[in-house]
Amino acid sequence: MKIATWNVNSLKVRLPQVLAWLGENSGIDALCVQETKLRNEVFPAEDIRAAGLHCAFNGQKTYNGVAILARRPLADVVCDIPGFADEQKRVIAATMDGVRLVNVYVVNGQEVGADKYAYKLRWLAALRAYLDNALAQHPALAVLGDFNIAPDDRDVHDPAAWAGKILCSDAERDAFRALLALGLEDTFRRFEQPEATFSWWDYRQAGFRRNLGLRIDHILVSAPLAVRCAACAVDKTPRGWERPSDHAPVVATFDAAPV
DNA sequence: ATGGCTTCTCGTAGAAGA
């Protein structure tokens, strides 16, 4: 089984790339996308179904928005963080093949100390409580998405320049570690990885060509899935395509479930 | 560098992203 996450920065613009990528990567069973920026009424569900995929989506106009595209049916779809008052559409969860998929688009935060930064930390605390409960209900649980946090300095092209800045501040990294402390593992760090592997590059300054990036898109899994995890890697290919998203997809591979 | 680039909007400039 393979699962993936990709911040597409507008599904309206990127749908052809998403379908092309899934066509070229037929082994991927479920893809979580973020920043769809589409109201549910205009979500391209028919185009996705025409490509032989199932989908579940939770969106709004202009900002945010998340969706799951899957080879097989999605069950028990839950939108948002139940009990947490939030207008912004940042979470959708569903079960495929017995695996609970939680797709998250974590708040960016804009700048350390800003109102949006306080919202980010409050939002992460609510996510932690939600995942604590979800882990109790679903032994095989994966949290995939754009976390907008570079967990440590290995995940930053220029740690000195980013020290203490948004996406890298201590409070954000503490919040990320608090998610892991629930019993989740960062699949990427289970394996040897090339140095300077990132999942996002700024559109400006030829960031991708110069590999000026951050690793902020993650796939975290519960212990029963972690022991089955065989690989995790960033696929930089679509970032090099014409008119790309600023993020690249991340893919985690799992051995079949033991019987 | 308060920059750069890309996306969105009852657009044509400003906000937001990261």
Short mmCIF file of C-alpha atoms (C1' of nucleotides) in Angstrom, two decimals:
data_model
loop_
_atom_site.label_atom_id
_atom_site.label_comp_id
_atom_site.label_asym_id
_atom_site.label_seq_id
_atom_site.Cartn_x
_atom_site.Cartn_y
_atom_site.Cartn_z
CA MET A 1 0.00 0.00 0.00
CA LYS A 2 1.18 3.49 -0.86
CA ILE A 3 -0.26 6.73 0.48
CA ALA A 4 0.75 10.26 -0.43
CA THR A 5 0.30 13.92 0.43
CA TRP A 6 0.59 16.92 -1.89
CA ASN A 7 -0.21 20.58 -1.36
CA VAL A 8 -1.43 21.41 -4.87
CA ASN A 9 -1.86 25.19 -4.42
CA SER A 10 -5.23 25.35 -6.26
CA LEU A 11 -6.81 22.12 -7.49
CA LYS A 12 -8.47 24.09 -10.27
CA VAL A 13 -5.06 24.89 -11.72
CA ARG A 14 -3.38 21.63 -10.78
CA LEU A 15 -6.03 18.95 -11.48
CA PRO A 16 -4.39 17.91 -14.77
CA GLN A 17 -1.07 17.47 -12.94
CA VAL A 18 -2.71 15.53 -10.12
CA LEU A 19 -4.38 13.13 -12.53
CA ALA A 20 -1.21 12.81 -14.61
CA TRP A 21 0.86 12.08 -11.51
CA LEU A 22 -1.60 9.45 -10.27
CA GLY A 23 -1.62 7.98 -13.79
CA GLU A 24 2.15 7.66 -13.75
CA ASN A 25 2.15 6.34 -10.18
CA SER A 26 -0.49 3.65 -10.35
CA GLY A 27 0.77 2.07 -7.12
CA ILE A 28 -0.44 5.00 -5.04
CA ASP A 29 -3.66 3.97 -3.33
CA ALA A 30 -4.67 7.27 -1.74
CA LEU A 31 -3.56 10.87 -2.20
CA CYS A 32 -4.32 13.62 0.30
CA VAL A 33 -4.29 17.09 -1.25
CA GLN A 34 -4.30 20.48 0.43
CA GLU A 35 -5.07 24.04 -0.67
CA THR A 36 -7.75 22.96 -3.12
CA LYS A 37 -9.22 26.50 -2.81
CA LEU A 38 -12.58 25.23 -4.08
CA ARG A 39 -16.06 25.31 -2.59
CA ASN A 40 -17.61 21.84 -2.43
CA GLU A 41 -20.20 22.95 -5.03
CA VAL A 42 -17.49 23.37 -7.67
CA PHE A 43 -15.19 20.50 -6.65
CA PRO A 44 -14.26 18.50 -9.80
CA ALA A 45 -15.64 15.21 -8.44
CA GLU A 46 -16.89 14.09 -11.86
CA ASP A 47 -13.48 14.52 -13.48
CA ILE A 48 -11.92 12.57 -10.63
CA ARG A 49 -14.49 9.77 -10.86
CA ALA A 50 -13.99 9.67 -14.62
CA ALA A 51 -10.33 8.88 -13.86
CA GLY A 52 -11.50 5.88 -11.84
CA LEU A 53 -10.93 7.46 -8.44
CA HIS A 54 -13.06 7.91 -5.35
CA CYS A 55 -12.93 11.21 -3.52
CA ALA A 56 -13.97 13.06 -0.37
CA PHE A 57 -13.56 16.80 -0.02
CA ASN A 58 -13.97 19.68 2.39
CA GLY A 59 -13.42 23.09 0.87
CA GLN A 60 -14.10 26.80 0.85
CA LYS A 61 -13.61 29.67 -1.57
CA THR A 62 -10.13 31.11 -2.19
CA TYR A 63 -8.29 29.62 0.77
CA ASN A 64 -7.50 26.26 2.36
CA GLY A 65 -9.55 23.22 1.36
CA VAL A 66 -8.58 19.53 1.58
CA ALA A 67 -9.52 16.37 -0.30
CA ILE A 68 -8.69 12.67 -0.47
CA LEU A 69 -8.43 10.90 -3.84
CA ALA A 70 -8.46 7.12 -3.55
CA ARG A 71 -8.38 3.97 -5.66
CA ARG A 72 -10.99 2.31 -3.46
CA PRO A 73 -14.05 3.57 -1.56
CA LEU A 74 -13.62 5.94 1.37
CA ALA A 75 -15.67 5.18 4.48
CA ASP A 76 -16.61 7.14 7.59
CA VAL A 77 -15.70 10.58 6.25
CA VAL A 78 -15.31 13.21 8.98
CA CYS A 79 -14.68 16.88 8.14
CA ASP A 80 -12.88 19.44 10.31
CA ILE A 81 -11.91 18.92 13.98
CA PRO A 82 -15.15 18.04 15.77
CA GLY A 83 -15.74 20.34 18.73
CA PHE A 84 -13.23 22.96 17.55
CA ALA A 85 -14.93 26.07 16.22
CA ASP A 86 -13.12 26.98 12.99
CA GLU A 87 -14.41 28.54 9.77
CA GLN A 88 -11.37 27.37 7.85
CA LYS A 89 -11.54 24.06 6.00
CA ARG A 90 -8.31 22.31 6.92
CA VAL A 91 -9.09 18.71 7.87
CA ILE A 92 -10.80 15.68 6.35
CA ALA A 93 -10.53 12.07 7.52
CA ALA A 94 -11.68 8.81 5.98
CA THR A 95 -10.95 5.08 6.12
CA MET A 96 -9.65 3.05 3.17
CA ASP A 97 -8.68 -0.62 3.40
CA GLY A 98 -8.84 -0.44 7.19
CA VAL A 99 -6.41 2.47 7.40
CA ARG A 100 -7.65 5.72 8.90
CA LEU A 101 -6.36 8.64 6.83
CA VAL A 102 -6.35 12.09 8.43
CA ASN A 103 -5.55 14.81 5.90
CA VAL A 104 -4.44 18.11 7.46
CA TYR A 105 -3.56 21.56 6.16
CA VAL A 106 -1.98 23.15 9.21
CA VAL A 107 -2.23 26.92 9.65
CA ASN A 108 0.73 28.81 8.16
CA GLY A 109 0.98 31.37 10.96
CA GLN A 110 2.45 34.18 8.83
CA GLU A 111 4.93 35.48 11.40
CA VAL A 112 6.01 34.58 14.92
CA GLY A 113 3.95 36.68 17.32
CA ALA A 114 1.18 37.51 14.83
CA ASP A 115 -2.49 36.78 15.53
CA LYS A 116 -2.27 34.02 12.93
CA TYR A 117 0.66 32.52 14.83
CA ALA A 118 -1.44 32.31 18.01
CA TYR A 119 -4.20 30.73 15.93
CA LYS A 120 -1.68 28.23 14.57
CA LEU A 121 -0.62 27.12 18.04
CA ARG A 122 -4.23 26.96 19.25
CA TRP A 123 -5.14 24.97 16.13
CA LEU A 124 -2.26 22.53 16.70
CA ALA A 125 -3.42 21.96 20.29
CA ALA A 126 -6.91 21.11 18.99
CA LEU A 127 -5.38 18.79 16.37
CA ARG A 128 -3.41 17.03 19.09
CA ALA A 129 -6.56 16.35 21.13
CA TYR A 130 -8.36 15.16 17.99
CA LEU A 131 -5.55 12.77 17.05
CA ASP A 132 -5.29 11.47 20.61
CA ASN A 133 -8.91 10.39 20.36
CA ALA A 134 -8.54 9.12 16.78
CA LEU A 135 -5.59 6.92 17.75
CA ALA A 136 -7.72 5.29 20.44
CA GLN A 137 -10.37 4.48 17.83
CA HIS A 138 -8.14 3.53 14.88
CA PRO A 139 -5.02 1.42 15.54
CA ALA A 140 -3.89 1.86 11.92
CA LEU A 141 -3.85 5.63 11.57
CA ALA A 142 -1.92 7.92 9.23
CA VAL A 143 -1.79 11.71 9.42
CA LEU A 144 -0.76 13.21 6.10
CA GLY A 145 -0.50 16.80 5.05
CA ASP A 146 1.12 20.17 4.92
CA PHE A 147 2.14 20.72 8.54
CA ASN A 148 3.80 24.08 7.87
CA ILE A 149 6.53 23.03 10.32
CA ALA A 150 10.11 22.05 9.52
CA PRO A 151 10.73 19.62 12.42
CA ASP A 152 14.45 20.24 12.76
CA ASP A 153 17.42 21.92 11.15
CA ARG A 154 18.02 19.05 8.74
CA ASP A 155 14.71 20.06 7.18
CA VAL A 156 15.84 23.62 6.39
CA HIS A 157 18.15 24.73 3.57
CA ASP A 158 19.62 27.55 5.67
CA PRO A 159 19.00 26.85 9.37
CA ALA A 160 20.76 30.01 10.51
CA ALA A 161 18.62 32.26 8.32
CA TRP A 162 15.42 30.49 9.44
CA ALA A 163 16.27 30.16 13.15
CA GLY A 164 13.27 31.18 15.24
CA LYS A 165 11.29 32.19 12.15
CA ILE A 166 7.84 31.03 11.13
CA LEU A 167 7.75 27.28 10.29
CA CYS A 168 10.88 26.77 12.43
CA SER A 169 10.14 28.38 15.81
CA ASP A 170 10.53 26.43 19.04
CA ALA A 171 6.80 26.54 19.84
CA GLU A 172 5.92 25.12 16.43
CA ARG A 173 8.53 22.38 16.70
CA ASP A 174 7.34 21.61 20.24
CA ALA A 175 3.80 21.25 18.88
CA PHE A 176 5.06 18.89 16.18
CA ARG A 177 6.90 16.77 18.74
CA ALA A 178 3.76 16.73 20.89
CA LEU A 179 1.96 15.05 17.97
CA LEU A 180 4.70 12.43 17.75
CA ALA A 181 4.44 11.91 21.51
CA LEU A 182 0.86 10.69 21.02
CA GLY A 183 2.34 7.60 19.39
CA LEU A 184 2.97 8.78 15.85
CA GLU A 185 6.15 8.40 13.84
CA ASP A 186 7.54 10.57 11.05
CA THR A 187 7.86 7.95 8.31
CA PHE A 188 10.47 10.01 6.45
CA ARG A 189 12.93 9.74 9.33
CA ARG A 190 12.62 5.96 9.61
CA PHE A 191 14.94 5.74 6.60
CA GLU A 192 18.28 6.99 5.38
CA GLN A 193 17.57 10.06 3.26
CA PRO A 194 19.64 12.22 0.94
CA GLU A 195 20.85 15.39 2.68
CA ALA A 196 18.84 18.51 1.92
CA THR A 197 15.65 16.72 1.00
CA PHE A 198 12.75 19.18 1.02
CA SER A 199 9.07 19.23 0.06
CA TRP A 200 8.55 22.96 -0.58
CA TRP A 201 10.54 25.55 -2.50
CA ASP A 202 9.72 29.24 -2.86
CA TYR A 203 8.55 30.29 -6.30
CA ARG A 204 10.89 33.26 -6.01
CA GLN A 205 14.68 33.34 -6.38
CA ALA A 206 14.68 30.15 -8.48
CA GLY A 207 14.21 28.34 -5.17
CA PHE A 208 13.69 24.91 -6.69
CA ARG A 209 16.62 25.04 -9.09
CA ARG A 210 18.89 26.10 -6.21
CA ASN A 211 17.23 23.67 -3.75
CA LEU A 212 16.37 26.47 -1.31
CA GLY A 213 13.63 24.50 0.39
CA LEU A 214 12.02 23.26 3.56
CA ARG A 215 10.58 19.88 4.53
CA ILE A 216 7.14 20.78 5.84
CA ASP A 217 4.92 18.08 4.30
CA HIS A 218 4.80 14.93 6.38
CA ILE A 219 3.32 11.48 6.75
CA LEU A 220 2.99 10.42 10.39
CA VAL A 221 1.75 6.96 11.31
CA SER A 222 0.73 4.95 14.37
CA ALA A 223 2.95 2.12 15.62
CA PRO A 224 1.04 -0.72 13.86
CA LEU A 225 1.60 1.07 10.55
CA ALA A 226 5.14 2.15 11.36
CA VAL A 227 6.32 -1.45 11.63
CA ARG A 228 4.91 -2.09 8.14
CA CYS A 229 6.44 1.05 6.64
CA ALA A 230 8.95 0.11 3.92
CA ALA A 231 9.80 3.54 2.48
CA CYS A 232 9.09 7.25 2.52
CA ALA A 233 10.33 9.69 -0.10
CA VAL A 234 9.69 13.05 -1.70
CA ASP A 235 8.88 12.87 -5.42
CA LYS A 236 10.42 16.03 -6.86
CA THR A 237 9.30 15.24 -10.39
CA PRO A 238 6.10 17.33 -10.51
CA ARG A 239 7.90 20.32 -8.98
CA GLY A 240 9.90 20.48 -12.18
CA TRP A 241 6.85 20.49 -14.44
CA GLU A 242 5.50 23.55 -16.21
CA ARG A 243 3.45 25.78 -13.85
CA PRO A 244 4.03 23.60 -10.77
CA SER A 245 2.72 23.75 -7.24
CA ASP A 246 5.37 25.11 -4.88
CA HIS A 247 5.14 21.79 -2.99
CA ALA A 248 6.19 18.30 -4.10
CA PRO A 249 4.32 15.11 -3.16
CA VAL A 250 5.56 12.85 -0.37
CA VAL A 251 4.91 9.10 -0.63
CA ALA A 252 4.98 6.40 2.06
CA THR A 253 5.00 2.69 1.21
CA PHE A 254 3.74 -0.11 3.47
CA ASP A 255 4.03 -3.89 3.41
CA ALA A 256 0.77 -5.77 3.34
CA ALA A 257 -1.04 -6.10 6.65
CA PRO A 258 -0.23 -9.33 8.52
CA VAL A 259 -3.11 -11.85 8.61
"C1'" DA B 1 15.21 44.63 1.26
"C1'" DT B 2 9.07 46.42 3.03
"C1'" DG B 3 11.96 42.59 -2.76
"C1'" DG B 4 11.49 38.37 -5.68
"C1'" DC B 5 6.53 34.44 -7.56
"C1'" DT B 6 1.87 32.45 -7.82
"C1'" DT B 7 -2.88 32.20 -6.59
"C1'" DC B 8 -7.21 34.23 -5.58
"C1'" DT B 9 -11.03 37.90 -5.98
"C1'" DC B 10 -18.41 40.21 -7.94
"C1'" DG B 11 -10.12 41.32 -10.02
"C1'" DT B 12 -7.16 44.90 -12.78
"C1'" DA B 13 -4.43 45.95 -6.47
"C1'" DG B 14 -3.98 43.75 -2.43
"C1'" DA B 15 -3.88 39.75 0.47
"C1'" DA B 16 -1.89 35.41 1.49
"C1'" DG B 17 1.16 31.92 1.19
"C1'" DA B 18 5.84 29.85 3.42
#
